[in-house]
Structures are given as structure tokens and as C-alpha cells.
């Protein structure tokens, strides 16, 4: 068993004595859920969003609460530590351990009951916060108050473990303030319903027999022995998250065991169910943004702002905005901010728009009378408000992997102080950063005194780690000096736990140790976190990769210093790829709800492959291959991931090495080299179509090539576009030149799209030129990892098109997946080539070119459903197509924010068919089926049109065909 070594050696020693094989076999016999002890699964769960890395003993995906109880029982029999995990977005290391990891998020995720009258709900721990919040907000005007930035994908169980807060905690408080009862399970199998405990009930519980009586009597003793220290040593601030919640054991707090366990980070019990408080949600909100000379001046106005009782009060500094500009993140939104170099985002609530805005105006009028009046802006547009909040919520992504800067890391990212002292604390903290020559943007929940930042720590060299230790020690002293908490949101985990004595003193640390012992006398619940912790510089995941995997790659990864290893470090674990609603990435996760099918899970597998501890066979790893298998190559991650992870490129690189010297499936050759087969079939299209779609030839061909039996193979056109263009007698000879390259998909299967484009361009006065022989289909080659072949075929195409680019002649493509090759992969394959930059700027999609012209088109005045190709949204300018549709008068909806599920050849493959259709059925297929027969269905992507035809029986039009139709109708039906 290859385990990660720690400085303390505690976790490693205990785990090495466990019979993993026997444990896995027993679990499989005892539970209905999934038991994953393979190397790939262990790699995927090796870290969270923190700096730490622990290879788990194994992973269990329980299907029910009964499975959770059975898993703990089997783990106890084998002496294995246990860790319950939700969304895995913790930043302090509490969601990774050398333990049996139970992922509650896939199945143990129901909202069991909602009582709107009494304002509470019962939930299972794996329920995603927005899965609870959104429906009850709409139906009842209620919500669960704490709402961290990860609200679209964090789980209630994780929030309970971390004592999460969020933007609106200034009104709603921490998670601990919003918990009524918990159903919990101890490692020894004791199951308790805990909550507020009146004195008479406490006496009864202490008098009961067995473990329940021991737990209650032990906690009462702990409280009584530390009564004075608990009342005086815990900071009285809104965001005291560090340490165990011993104040909730006080008599005046009702001996509330549920709230005492919130924030215990799975180190004491496993939460099976929670009864949570619901609070009123203002029907209307108004946002005021205040601009100051700097972030310190902004923080100095908190008291005045808080007097007006905002429902949210956030702060950001000018460094955060600068990083966004450098990363081209929310560039079109930043200008919405008022003048300043430090800002407060103040949200006021009300039962009506007038009430919310009246309260906002009251605040603004009061600030106008203050000594230092800030710049102010009240936003009345819902769209603008959402865009401003996106600036704030993207703070982590904006501060990670900033070009031209050293990588930034958590480690001191959420300290909190009294809000009235925040301005002075920020000045001193900035001085401390300067002293250590660290860079960091400062932002966060200023209304609660909580400050977020990622700092450019050097966590690789021994000198850098010592400097990090020294800095965090000094930073802890500074927080204590201001009467604050080392953690104001993310918890202690391994990141801050060994600093807690500075905050609480040795006596309360002993009390924390006693609290854990009472619940977990065997020390098997998430060991090494909060109490008796592993060192904050142990188990760091920032370690050099193995030398023998530093092979020459096809892609050059220019944004990662030319290193594939560096690219796998991009993922910071924030888990935005785990969203399941309005999600571009990751479509396969939306379908499966499985961590291995998230962008984060795939990035973890590749990272571990390069380090060789949990995955030992490098590029030849079957575990990594299987983890990457359901990546559709949609590039949604490249667009939506806060740190620009590009899993489609990573997968292509991996496949090129995985199949180096290994026999490929026939489907790779057929689908990856589809252009060659299409060119051959186009010589006798009738014969080819007959053989591919007629029994018994068609089913036999599908079986041999791995195509799903339910799919109809695309039918070749009777005549390719290239042949049609060569022999057309009415070809325009005058006008400005324009190059239209016929991609293989439209050339051989949908030539009508190219013909329509010719009609449009010639009506605009251009002389259309078409490359002889066409431009090779590069995307399928890349998708299957035929990268050497792709480079060989791409090079002459680049040389040919560059001649036109040098002259400034427009180069137009019709298929988004092929155009995106020139805008994206070309730079990765040839990063230092002048032709690369010219073609990145010169090759445009049909919609992009039209959007940049001022030509007026006739109005169609029709309804339409528009589905953009995923590469159109991720790499190209997706808004261009929308603009063109509006210009021709179409009233349209977009039913799908991401991939249609076909993704080139992905949906054709037998092994991917179910996932492909599951993705399509999320939204796209139902909305098209609802559309009237006279509603136009528009999709530029070949695969999108095929998926729509297969799933709905409707034929989608390319935008060029729609524009040509408008011209045709203007001409009275004449082509």
C-alpha cells in the first residue's frame, strides 16, 4: 500500500495496518451503494479545495442513510478512519484524509420535509444548498440564510461541517445559528437526535444507560469545568468559526448539542439528517455600490452602513479588480463600478421595489452627510445587479493563476475581526503582507469583519514553507490582537488547527480535545484535523512531479510555462464544475452526478498520474483513461472554470500517449478520421448511404465500429459543396475577396449551409473563394488524441490560409468546432508562430463575420429556438449569433446553456449513448418538442443538428440558411 507520508506519521501508520482488500469486500457485501477502492477513485478524492493531499483508503458512495450506518460499522470492524464528505470544496483540508471517504452528494441528498408555517426543513446531508433554497424562495418566500459563494454546488452537510456563512450572513448568521436538530452517528454506532436540551431533558439523558448517558454526562462535565473560560475566551464576533462551538453548551444557550457540533468538521460524528431553520427572504432587493479612495477607507465606513441594516455588505479592493482585468474576467462588468479603488457592495431588502430602493436612498443620503462621501451608484437593472454580484462571487477564480504572477494559495484566506476594527486590521495586515513580500487582493464579507485573500506563498521549497509558517504565525498573532478568529468561514482543518492555541490558550485546547474524545474516543473520525492536528506544512499537494513522466508533449501549454504538470495544478477544487442547473460545465456530471465525471475529478486524476503515488502506471493508466472517458470535449470548463482548466486539451494529450504503441478501437479510426471516409463515400453517396442505413449492413457496421444501435448514421449529400462550387456557372467574379473554407461536415453532409453562405456573401458584394480540396477536419483527430496526425494535416492548411490572412482577406468557417481549432488549439500546438496569431485573429465563424458588418438584413419576424454549439460559447463569440438573429427580427429562446450531449462523435458511441441522451433531455429536447411547427430551430454545429434530429425529429437550420431565407423572402421567393 503506497501511502502519503506526513510529518507526524500518525495517519500513515494507522492506515498501513488496515486490510484494504478485506474491508472493500465486506463493504460490497453489506451496502447497496458503490464501493470504490481502485487507484483512480482514491486519486480523485485525494484533496479538496485546500493545499493538502491525502490518498484515501477507499471511497464509498452510499445510496441511503442505512448504507452510511453500515459503512461506519464495517469501518469500525476493520479499525478504519471515516470521513463524511459533501461537495468537497473546503479550503482548510478537512475534506481529505487517509480514511474511508463517504461521498454523500450523489444519493443521500433529499429534501425530506418543508414546513413553511413553522419555518423549518428536514434535509439529508448531501442536498445541494440551492436545491433547498431556490424552490422554497419561489413557493414560500423563505430561505436557508447562510449562502456561501459555492451555493450552486456546496452541500448542507458540508456547510454543517464547516459552519459556513456567506454573503447574507450579516442578516442570517452562521450555519450554527440556523440549525434546530441533527440526527448523528458516532463511530461506535450510537445514533442520536440532538438539539436544544432543557435542564429536565439533560437530567434524563445523563441518567440513561450506555453511550448516550456517557456522552451527555461527559459534555456537562466538560462545560462545567470550563465554564468561565468558555464565557470569556471565545471572541464575541459575528464570524467566530475557529474551534469547537463550546459556547452552545452553556445553560443560557440551552445546552444545544446540534449547534455545538456544527463546525466540528466530521471529527466527532457523521451527520445523517438535519432540521434547519428557514428565514424570511425579502421579495425585492436594491444594490448600492460605494466607491472609496482605497479599501481601508471603505472599511472605515462599515458602522455607518450597518446602522441601515443591510441584508448583505461586501467589500473588494482594487487589486481584485486589477486581477480580473489581467485575466479578462468580467471585463464588461467592471466598468459598472463607481469610481474608486475600494468598494462596498450594500444590498438592502424590502417587500416591494419601492421599499428596497427607499432604504437604499436613505443610506445614500446619510452617507452624503458624512465626512468622506464616497462615490455612489444605485443599480435598478436586475441584469446589472447580477453582473455586480458575479464580480464578487468570482473572487477566488480572479485571484488564482493570474498571468505574470506567482500562483496563489489559500492558507490565510478567511480571518475575521470585529467589523468596527476592520479598517485598522486591514492596514496592519497589508503591512504584514508587504513585510513578507507577499501579494494578495483583499475582499470578503466586510459587514461581518471577514476578509478573503489568496496569497502567493511558495509551498514547494523548504525555505518557502518556513516563510509561510512564520507569516501565518504572525498573522494569527495579529488576529488575536484584534479580538478576532483565525477562521471566519472556512474552518480550521489542517490549515489553521495548529495555531488555535494562540487564539484560545492551552486550557481550551485541552477542552477541545476532550470534546472530541467524548464523541470519538477511538479517534477515528477525520483524524488529524482541528485537534491533535497534522502540521500546516505537512501533506502539501504542491510537490514536483515524477521525472520519468516529463515526456515531450504535443501541446505546448503556453499559459502554464510549457508544462503539462503545471496545467494539472490549475484546478483549485472550488467545484463550480459540480453545478447541475444552468451549467455549461460539466455536462457529463449533470447526467451522472459522479465526482469522477466532473472537471475537478478528471484534473485530480491527471495530477495524481504525474505524481505516481496512487496511480502507478503513468500515461498507460487505465484508471485515468476511464476517468476521462465521459469528457465530451465541449470546452465548457475552458469558459466557466474560474481558473480556465481545459480538460478537452488535457484529454487529447493523454490519449495520444495512452495509445502510443497500443492498439486503438476501430471506432477511433472511423470517427477520428471521418473526413477520409466521407470523402471516399462521397464518390458513390447512394451506395454509401444504402450500406450504412439498411439492414443488415447498417446494424453490422454499427456493431463493428462501436456506434449506438439507436443512432442513424449521417447521410452523405448527393453532391458535396466543393463539387457544386467548382462547376457552378454563375460564380461571382467581382467584389472584395472572401475565403469560405468548406469543413468536412458541411461539405459532405450538409452542403446547403455552405451554399446559403455563398448566397449571403455574394448578396453582400463579396467574391467568394473556396480552397481546392477543402480544409482537413482537425477536430475529430484532436478529440481522439491523433495529435501527430492532426499537426501534419494542420500545418499545410495553416500555410495556405495564412497567405490570405497576411492580405487581410476574411477567412470564414461554418462549423464552430473546426473554427475553434484555429482560435484555440492552434496556439497550443504552435505557440510561437506568427501564422498562429494571424489566423487566431483572421479566422471567423459565419455569425462573427456578419455581426461585425453593418449590412441590414430583411426581417423574418418569426419565433425560433436557438442552440449554440458548445465551442461557439466557450471559445468563439457566442453573442454574435444572437446579435444577428435580433437584426433579422427573430424572437428566440436559448434552451440550453451548454452542450447538446452529442459533442462531435461522443453521442454516436455505444458506450456514451445513454449519457449523451441524458444531457440532451435535461433541457434541449423538451424545449424543442414544445416549440410550434412554424418555429425555426437553429443550430450551427453539425453534431447539434444531428442530436436535435435524433431526439425530436426536427431539422435544425444553420444561421446561414436562416439569413439566406430572409434574403429569399425579400426577393419574393427567388433564390
CSV table of N, CA, C and O in Angstrom, one decimal, residues 396-504:
chain,number,residue,atom,x,y,z
A,396,UNK,N,-12.4,34.1,-5.8
A,396,UNK,CA,-11.4,33.0,-5.8
A,396,UNK,C,-10.8,32.8,-7.2
A,396,UNK,O,-9.6,32.7,-7.3
A,397,UNK,N,-11.7,32.7,-8.2
A,397,UNK,CA,-11.2,32.5,-9.5
A,397,UNK,C,-10.3,33.6,-10.0
A,397,UNK,O,-9.3,33.4,-10.7
A,398,UNK,N,-10.7,34.9,-9.7
A,398,UNK,CA,-9.9,36.0,-10.1
A,398,UNK,C,-8.5,36.1,-9.5
A,398,UNK,O,-7.6,36.6,-10.1
A,399,UNK,N,-8.4,35.5,-8.3
A,399,UNK,CA,-7.1,35.6,-7.6
A,399,UNK,C,-6.2,34.4,-7.8
A,399,UNK,O,-5.1,34.3,-7.2
A,400,UNK,N,-6.7,33.4,-8.5
A,400,UNK,CA,-5.9,32.2,-8.7
A,400,UNK,C,-5.3,32.2,-10.2
A,400,UNK,O,-6.1,32.5,-11.1
A,401,UNK,N,-4.1,31.8,-10.3
A,401,UNK,CA,-3.4,31.7,-11.6
A,401,UNK,C,-3.6,33.0,-12.4
A,401,UNK,O,-4.0,33.0,-13.5
A,402,UNK,N,-3.1,34.1,-11.8
A,402,UNK,CA,-3.1,35.4,-12.5
A,402,UNK,C,-1.9,35.4,-13.4
A,402,UNK,O,-0.7,35.3,-12.9
A,403,UNK,N,-2.0,35.7,-14.7
A,403,UNK,CA,-0.8,35.8,-15.6
A,403,UNK,C,0.2,36.8,-15.1
A,403,UNK,O,-0.2,37.9,-14.7
A,404,UNK,N,1.4,36.4,-15.1
A,404,UNK,CA,2.5,37.3,-14.7
A,404,UNK,C,2.8,37.3,-13.2
A,404,UNK,O,3.7,38.0,-12.8
A,405,UNK,N,2.0,36.5,-12.5
A,405,UNK,CA,2.2,36.4,-11.0
A,405,UNK,C,2.5,35.0,-10.6
A,405,UNK,O,2.2,34.0,-11.3
A,406,UNK,N,3.1,34.8,-9.5
A,406,UNK,CA,3.3,33.5,-8.9
A,406,UNK,C,1.9,33.0,-8.5
A,406,UNK,O,1.0,33.7,-8.2
A,407,UNK,N,1.8,31.6,-8.5
A,407,UNK,CA,0.5,31.0,-8.1
A,407,UNK,C,0.1,31.4,-6.7
A,407,UNK,O,1.0,31.6,-5.8
A,408,UNK,N,-1.2,31.6,-6.5
A,408,UNK,CA,-1.6,32.0,-5.1
A,408,UNK,C,-2.3,30.8,-4.5
A,408,UNK,O,-2.9,29.9,-5.2
A,409,UNK,N,-2.4,30.8,-3.2
A,409,UNK,CA,-2.9,29.6,-2.4
A,409,UNK,C,-3.7,30.1,-1.2
A,409,UNK,O,-3.5,31.2,-0.7
A,410,UNK,N,-4.6,29.2,-0.8
A,410,UNK,CA,-5.3,29.5,0.5
A,410,UNK,C,-4.3,29.2,1.6
A,410,UNK,O,-3.1,28.8,1.3
A,411,UNK,N,-4.7,29.4,2.8
A,411,UNK,CA,-3.8,29.2,4.0
A,411,UNK,C,-4.0,30.3,5.0
A,411,UNK,O,-3.7,30.1,6.2
A,412,UNK,N,-4.4,31.5,4.5
A,412,UNK,CA,-4.8,32.6,5.4
A,412,UNK,C,-5.9,33.4,4.7
A,412,UNK,O,-5.7,34.6,4.5
A,413,UNK,N,-6.9,32.7,4.3
A,413,UNK,CA,-7.9,33.3,3.4
A,413,UNK,C,-9.2,33.7,4.0
A,413,UNK,O,-10.1,34.3,3.3
A,414,UNK,N,-9.4,33.6,5.3
A,414,UNK,CA,-10.7,33.9,5.8
A,414,UNK,C,-10.7,34.4,7.3
A,414,UNK,O,-11.7,34.1,8.0
A,415,UNK,N,-9.7,35.0,7.8
A,415,UNK,CA,-9.7,35.5,9.1
A,415,UNK,C,-10.8,36.5,9.3
A,415,UNK,O,-11.2,37.2,8.4
A,416,UNK,N,-11.3,36.7,10.5
A,416,UNK,CA,-12.3,37.6,10.8
A,416,UNK,C,-12.0,38.4,12.1
A,416,UNK,O,-11.5,37.8,13.1
A,417,UNK,N,-12.4,39.7,12.1
A,417,UNK,CA,-12.2,40.5,13.3
A,417,UNK,C,-13.5,41.3,13.5
A,417,UNK,O,-14.4,41.3,12.7
A,418,UNK,N,-13.6,42.0,14.7
A,418,UNK,CA,-14.8,42.8,14.8
A,418,UNK,C,-15.0,43.8,13.7
A,418,UNK,O,-14.0,44.5,13.4
A,419,UNK,N,-16.1,43.9,13.1
A,419,UNK,CA,-16.3,44.9,11.9
A,419,UNK,C,-15.8,46.3,12.3
A,419,UNK,O,-15.3,47.0,11.4
A,420,UNK,N,-16.0,46.7,13.5
A,420,UNK,CA,-15.7,48.1,13.8
A,420,UNK,C,-14.2,48.3,13.8
A,420,UNK,O,-13.7,49.4,13.8
A,421,UNK,N,-13.4,47.2,13.9
A,421,UNK,CA,-11.9,47.3,13.9
A,421,UNK,C,-11.3,46.9,12.5
A,421,UNK,O,-10.1,46.7,12.4
A,422,UNK,N,-12.2,46.6,11.5
A,422,UNK,CA,-11.7,46.0,10.3
A,422,UNK,C,-10.7,46.9,9.6
A,422,UNK,O,-9.7,46.5,9.0
A,423,UNK,N,-11.0,48.2,9.5
A,423,UNK,CA,-10.1,49.1,8.8
A,423,UNK,C,-8.7,49.1,9.3
A,423,UNK,O,-7.7,49.0,8.5
A,424,UNK,N,-8.6,49.2,10.6
A,424,UNK,CA,-7.2,49.2,11.2
A,424,UNK,C,-6.6,47.8,11.0
A,424,UNK,O,-5.4,47.7,10.7
A,425,UNK,N,-7.4,46.7,11.1
A,425,UNK,CA,-6.8,45.4,10.9
A,425,UNK,C,-6.3,45.3,9.5
A,425,UNK,O,-5.2,44.8,9.2
A,426,UNK,N,-7.0,45.8,8.5
A,426,UNK,CA,-6.6,45.7,7.1
A,426,UNK,C,-5.3,46.4,6.9
A,426,UNK,O,-4.4,45.9,6.1
A,427,UNK,N,-5.2,47.6,7.5
A,427,UNK,CA,-3.9,48.3,7.3
A,427,UNK,C,-2.7,47.5,7.8
A,427,UNK,O,-1.7,47.4,7.2
A,428,UNK,N,-2.9,47.0,9.0
A,428,UNK,CA,-1.8,46.2,9.6
A,428,UNK,C,-1.6,44.9,8.9
A,428,UNK,O,-0.4,44.5,8.7
A,429,UNK,N,-2.6,44.3,8.4
A,429,UNK,CA,-2.5,43.1,7.6
A,429,UNK,C,-1.7,43.3,6.3
A,429,UNK,O,-0.9,42.6,5.9
A,430,UNK,N,-2.1,44.4,5.6
A,430,UNK,CA,-1.4,44.8,4.4
A,430,UNK,C,0.1,45.1,4.7
A,430,UNK,O,1.0,44.7,3.9
A,431,UNK,N,0.4,45.7,5.8
A,431,UNK,CA,1.8,45.9,6.2
A,431,UNK,C,2.5,44.6,6.4
A,431,UNK,O,3.7,44.5,6.0
A,432,UNK,N,1.8,43.6,7.0
A,432,UNK,CA,2.4,42.3,7.2
A,432,UNK,C,2.7,41.6,5.9
A,432,UNK,O,3.8,41.0,5.7
A,433,UNK,N,1.8,41.7,5.0
A,433,UNK,CA,2.0,41.2,3.6
A,433,UNK,C,3.2,41.8,3.0
A,433,UNK,O,4.0,41.1,2.4
A,434,UNK,N,3.3,43.1,3.1
A,434,UNK,CA,4.4,43.8,2.5
A,434,UNK,C,5.7,43.4,3.1
A,434,UNK,O,6.8,43.3,2.4
A,435,UNK,N,5.7,43.2,4.4
A,435,UNK,CA,6.9,42.8,5.1
A,435,UNK,C,7.5,41.5,4.6
A,435,UNK,O,8.7,41.3,4.4
A,436,UNK,N,6.5,40.6,4.3
A,436,UNK,CA,6.9,39.3,3.8
A,436,UNK,C,7.0,39.2,2.3
A,436,UNK,O,7.3,38.2,1.7
A,437,UNK,N,6.8,40.4,1.7
A,437,UNK,CA,6.8,40.5,0.2
A,437,UNK,C,5.8,39.5,-0.5
A,437,UNK,O,6.1,38.9,-1.5
A,438,UNK,N,4.6,39.4,0.1
A,438,UNK,CA,3.6,38.7,-0.4
A,438,UNK,C,2.6,39.6,-1.1
A,438,UNK,O,2.4,40.8,-0.8
A,439,UNK,N,1.9,39.1,-2.2
A,439,UNK,CA,0.9,39.8,-2.9
A,439,UNK,C,-0.5,39.1,-2.6
A,439,UNK,O,-0.6,37.9,-2.6
A,440,UNK,N,-1.5,40.0,-2.5
A,440,UNK,CA,-2.9,39.4,-2.2
A,440,UNK,C,-3.9,40.5,-2.4
A,440,UNK,O,-3.7,41.7,-2.1
A,441,UNK,N,-5.0,40.1,-3.1
A,441,UNK,CA,-6.2,41.0,-3.1
A,441,UNK,C,-7.0,40.8,-1.9
A,441,UNK,O,-7.0,39.7,-1.3
A,442,UNK,N,-7.6,41.9,-1.4
A,442,UNK,CA,-8.4,41.8,-0.1
A,442,UNK,C,-9.9,42.0,-0.5
A,442,UNK,O,-10.2,43.0,-1.1
A,443,UNK,N,-10.7,41.1,-0.1
A,443,UNK,CA,-12.1,41.2,-0.4
A,443,UNK,C,-12.9,40.3,0.6
A,443,UNK,O,-12.2,39.6,1.4
A,444,UNK,N,-14.2,40.4,0.7
A,444,UNK,CA,-14.9,39.5,1.5
A,444,UNK,C,-16.1,40.1,2.2
A,444,UNK,O,-16.7,41.1,1.7
A,445,UNK,N,-16.5,39.4,3.3
A,445,UNK,CA,-17.8,39.8,4.0
A,445,UNK,C,-17.5,40.9,5.0
A,445,UNK,O,-17.5,40.6,6.2
A,446,UNK,N,-17.2,42.1,4.5
A,446,UNK,CA,-16.8,43.1,5.4
A,446,UNK,C,-17.8,43.5,6.5
A,446,UNK,O,-17.5,43.9,7.6
A,447,UNK,N,-19.1,43.3,6.2
A,447,UNK,CA,-20.1,43.6,7.2
A,447,UNK,C,-20.0,42.7,8.4
A,447,UNK,O,-20.5,43.0,9.5
A,448,UNK,N,-19.4,41.5,8.3
A,448,UNK,CA,-19.1,40.6,9.4
A,448,UNK,C,-17.6,40.6,9.8
A,448,UNK,O,-17.2,39.8,10.6
A,449,UNK,N,-16.8,41.5,9.2
A,449,UNK,CA,-15.4,41.6,9.5
A,449,UNK,C,-14.6,40.4,9.0
A,449,UNK,O,-13.5,40.2,9.5
A,450,UNK,N,-15.1,39.7,8.0
A,450,UNK,CA,-14.4,38.6,7.4
A,450,UNK,C,-13.6,38.9,6.1
A,450,UNK,O,-14.3,39.5,5.2
A,451,UNK,N,-12.4,38.6,6.0
A,451,UNK,CA,-11.5,39.0,4.9
A,451,UNK,C,-11.0,37.8,4.1
A,451,UNK,O,-10.4,36.9,4.8
A,452,UNK,N,-11.3,37.7,2.8
A,452,UNK,CA,-10.8,36.7,2.0
A,452,UNK,C,-9.5,37.1,1.2
A,452,UNK,O,-9.4,38.3,0.8
A,453,UNK,N,-8.6,36.2,1.0
A,453,UNK,CA,-7.5,36.5,0.2
A,453,UNK,C,-6.8,35.2,-0.2
A,453,UNK,O,-6.8,34.3,0.6
A,454,UNK,N,-6.2,35.2,-1.4
A,454,UNK,CA,-5.3,34.1,-1.7
A,454,UNK,C,-3.9,34.8,-1.9
A,454,UNK,O,-3.8,35.8,-2.5
A,455,UNK,N,-2.9,34.1,-1.3
A,455,UNK,CA,-1.6,34.7,-1.2
A,455,UNK,C,-0.5,33.9,-2.0
A,455,UNK,O,-0.6,32.7,-2.1
A,456,UNK,N,0.4,34.6,-2.6
A,456,UNK,CA,1.4,33.9,-3.4
A,456,UNK,C,2.5,33.2,-2.6
A,456,UNK,O,3.7,33.5,-2.7
A,457,UNK,N,2.1,32.3,-1.7
A,457,UNK,CA,3.0,31.5,-0.9
A,457,UNK,C,3.9,30.7,-1.8
A,457,UNK,O,3.4,30.1,-2.8
A,458,UNK,N,5.1,30.5,-1.4
A,458,UNK,CA,6.0,29.4,-2.0
A,458,UNK,C,5.8,28.2,-1.1
A,458,UNK,O,6.4,28.1,0.0
A,459,UNK,N,5.1,27.2,-1.6
A,459,UNK,CA,4.8,26.0,-0.8
A,459,UNK,C,5.6,24.8,-1.3
A,459,UNK,O,5.4,23.7,-0.9
A,460,UNK,N,6.6,25.1,-2.2
A,460,UNK,CA,7.4,24.0,-2.8
A,460,UNK,C,8.8,23.9,-2.1
A,460,UNK,O,9.1,22.8,-1.6
A,461,UNK,N,9.5,25.0,-1.9
A,461,UNK,CA,10.8,24.9,-1.3
A,461,UNK,C,10.7,24.9,0.2
A,461,UNK,O,9.7,25.4,0.8
A,462,UNK,N,11.7,24.3,0.8
A,462,UNK,CA,11.7,24.3,2.3
A,462,UNK,C,11.8,25.7,2.9
A,462,UNK,O,11.2,26.0,3.9
A,463,UNK,N,12.6,26.6,2.2
A,463,UNK,CA,12.6,28.0,2.6
A,463,UNK,C,11.3,28.7,2.5
A,463,UNK,O,10.9,29.4,3.4
A,464,UNK,N,10.6,28.4,1.4
A,464,UNK,CA,9.3,29.0,1.2
A,464,UNK,C,8.3,28.5,2.3
A,464,UNK,O,7.4,29.3,2.8
A,465,UNK,N,8.3,27.2,2.6
A,465,UNK,CA,7.4,26.7,3.6
A,465,UNK,C,7.7,27.3,5.0
A,465,UNK,O,6.8,27.6,5.8
A,466,UNK,N,9.0,27.5,5.3
A,466,UNK,CA,9.3,28.1,6.6
A,466,UNK,C,8.8,29.6,6.6
A,466,UNK,O,8.3,30.0,7.7
A,467,UNK,N,8.9,30.2,5.5
A,467,UNK,CA,8.4,31.6,5.4
A,467,UNK,C,6.9,31.6,5.6
A,467,UNK,O,6.4,32.5,6.3
A,468,UNK,N,6.2,30.7,5.0
A,468,UNK,CA,4.8,30.5,5.1
A,468,UNK,C,4.4,30.3,6.6
A,468,UNK,O,3.5,30.9,7.1
A,469,UNK,N,5.2,29.4,7.3
A,469,UNK,CA,4.9,29.2,8.7
A,469,UNK,C,5.1,30.4,9.5
A,469,UNK,O,4.3,30.8,10.4
A,470,UNK,N,6.1,31.2,9.2
A,470,UNK,CA,6.4,32.4,10.0
A,470,UNK,C,5.3,33.4,9.8
A,470,UNK,O,4.8,34.1,10.7
A,471,UNK,N,4.9,33.6,8.5
A,471,UNK,CA,3.9,34.6,8.2
A,471,UNK,C,2.5,34.2,8.9
A,471,UNK,O,1.9,35.1,9.5
A,472,UNK,N,2.1,33.0,8.8
A,472,UNK,CA,0.8,32.6,9.4
A,472,UNK,C,0.8,32.7,10.9
A,472,UNK,O,-0.2,33.0,11.5
A,473,UNK,N,2.0,32.4,11.5
A,473,UNK,CA,2.1,32.6,12.9
A,473,UNK,C,1.9,34.1,13.3
A,473,UNK,O,1.2,34.4,14.3
A,474,UNK,N,2.6,35.0,12.6
A,474,UNK,CA,2.5,36.4,12.8
A,474,UNK,C,1.0,36.9,12.5
A,474,UNK,O,0.5,37.7,13.2
A,475,UNK,N,0.4,36.3,11.4
A,475,UNK,CA,-0.9,36.7,11.1
A,475,UNK,C,-1.9,36.3,12.2
A,475,UNK,O,-2.8,37.0,12.5
A,476,UNK,N,-1.7,35.1,12.8
A,476,UNK,CA,-2.5,34.7,13.9
A,476,UNK,C,-2.4,35.6,15.1
A,476,UNK,O,-3.4,36.0,15.7
A,477,UNK,N,-1.2,36.0,15.4
A,477,UNK,CA,-1.0,37.0,16.5
A,477,UNK,C,-1.8,38.3,16.2
A,477,UNK,O,-2.4,38.8,17.2
A,478,UNK,N,-1.7,38.7,15.0
A,478,UNK,CA,-2.4,40.0,14.6
A,478,UNK,C,-3.9,39.8,14.8
A,478,UNK,O,-4.6,40.7,15.4
A,479,UNK,N,-4.5,38.7,14.4
A,479,UNK,CA,-5.9,38.5,14.5
A,479,UNK,C,-6.3,38.4,16.0
A,479,UNK,O,-7.3,39.0,16.4
A,480,UNK,N,-5.5,37.7,16.8
A,480,UNK,CA,-5.8,37.6,18.2
A,480,UNK,C,-5.7,39.0,18.9
A,480,UNK,O,-6.5,39.4,19.7
A,481,UNK,N,-4.8,39.8,18.4
A,481,UNK,CA,-4.6,41.2,19.0
A,481,UNK,C,-5.9,42.0,18.7
A,481,UNK,O,-6.2,42.8,19.6
A,482,UNK,N,-6.5,41.7,17.6
A,482,UNK,CA,-7.7,42.5,17.3
A,482,UNK,C,-9.0,41.8,17.8
A,482,UNK,O,-10.1,42.2,17.5
A,483,UNK,N,-8.9,40.7,18.6
A,483,UNK,CA,-10.0,40.1,19.1
A,483,UNK,C,-10.8,39.3,18.1
A,483,UNK,O,-12.0,39.2,18.2
A,484,UNK,N,-10.1,38.7,17.1
A,484,UNK,CA,-10.8,38.0,16.0
A,484,UNK,C,-10.6,36.5,16.1
A,484,UNK,O,-10.2,35.9,17.1
A,485,UNK,N,-11.0,35.9,14.9
A,485,UNK,CA,-11.0,34.5,14.8
A,485,UNK,C,-10.1,34.1,13.6
A,485,UNK,O,-10.1,34.8,12.6
A,486,UNK,N,-9.3,33.1,13.8
A,486,UNK,CA,-8.4,32.7,12.7
A,486,UNK,C,-9.1,32.3,11.5
A,486,UNK,O,-8.7,32.4,10.4
A,487,UNK,N,-10.3,31.7,11.7
A,487,UNK,CA,-11.2,31.4,10.6
A,487,UNK,C,-12.5,32.1,10.8
A,487,UNK,O,-13.1,32.0,11.9
A,488,UNK,N,-13.0,32.7,9.7
A,488,UNK,CA,-14.3,33.4,9.8
A,488,UNK,C,-15.3,32.7,8.8
A,488,UNK,O,-16.4,33.2,8.7
A,489,UNK,N,-14.9,31.6,8.2
A,489,UNK,CA,-15.8,30.9,7.3
A,489,UNK,C,-15.4,29.5,6.9
A,489,UNK,O,-16.3,28.6,6.8
A,490,UNK,N,-14.2,29.3,6.7
A,490,UNK,CA,-13.7,28.0,6.0
A,490,UNK,C,-13.3,27.0,7.0
A,490,UNK,O,-13.1,25.8,6.6
A,491,UNK,N,-13.2,27.3,8.3
A,491,UNK,CA,-12.9,26.3,9.3
A,491,UNK,C,-11.4,26.2,9.5
A,491,UNK,O,-10.6,26.8,8.9
A,492,UNK,N,-11.0,25.3,10.4
A,492,UNK,CA,-9.6,25.1,10.8
A,492,UNK,C,-8.9,24.0,10.0
A,492,UNK,O,-7.8,24.2,9.5
A,493,UNK,N,-9.6,22.8,9.9
A,493,UNK,CA,-9.0,21.7,9.2
A,493,UNK,C,-7.6,21.4,9.6
A,493,UNK,O,-7.2,21.3,10.8
A,494,UNK,N,-6.7,21.4,8.6
A,494,UNK,CA,-5.3,21.2,8.9
A,494,UNK,C,-4.5,22.6,8.7
A,494,UNK,O,-3.4,22.7,9.1
A,495,UNK,N,-5.2,23.5,8.1
A,495,UNK,CA,-4.6,24.8,7.7
A,495,UNK,C,-4.3,25.7,8.9
A,495,UNK,O,-3.3,26.3,8.9
A,496,UNK,N,-5.2,25.7,9.8
A,496,UNK,CA,-5.1,26.6,11.0
A,496,UNK,C,-5.1,26.0,12.3
A,496,UNK,O,-4.9,26.6,13.4
A,497,UNK,N,-5.4,24.6,12.3
A,497,UNK,CA,-5.6,24.0,13.6
A,497,UNK,C,-4.4,24.1,14.6
A,497,UNK,O,-4.6,24.2,15.8
A,498,UNK,N,-3.2,24.0,14.0
A,498,UNK,CA,-2.0,24.0,14.9
A,498,UNK,C,-1.7,25.4,15.4
A,498,UNK,O,-0.7,25.6,16.1
A,499,UNK,N,-2.5,26.4,15.0
A,499,UNK,CA,-2.4,27.8,15.5
A,499,UNK,C,-3.5,28.1,16.5
A,499,UNK,O,-3.5,29.2,17.1
A,500,UNK,N,-4.4,27.2,16.8
A,500,UNK,CA,-5.6,27.5,17.6
A,500,UNK,C,-5.2,27.9,19.1
A,500,UNK,O,-5.9,28.7,19.7
A,501,UNK,N,-4.1,27.4,19.5
A,501,UNK,CA,-3.7,27.7,20.9
A,501,UNK,C,-3.4,29.2,21.1
A,501,UNK,O,-3.6,29.7,22.2
A,502,UNK,N,-2.9,29.8,20.0
A,502,UNK,CA,-2.7,31.3,20.1
A,502,UNK,C,-4.1,32.0,20.4
A,502,UNK,O,-4.1,33.0,21.1
A,503,UNK,N,-5.1,31.5,19.9
A,503,UNK,CA,-6.4,32.1,20.0
A,503,UNK,C,-7.1,31.7,21.3
A,503,UNK,O,-7.8,32.6,21.9
A,504,UNK,N,-7.0,30.5,21.7
A,504,UNK,CA,-7.8,30.0,22.8
A,504,UNK,C,-7.0,29.7,24.1
A,504,UNK,O,-7.6,29.6,25.2
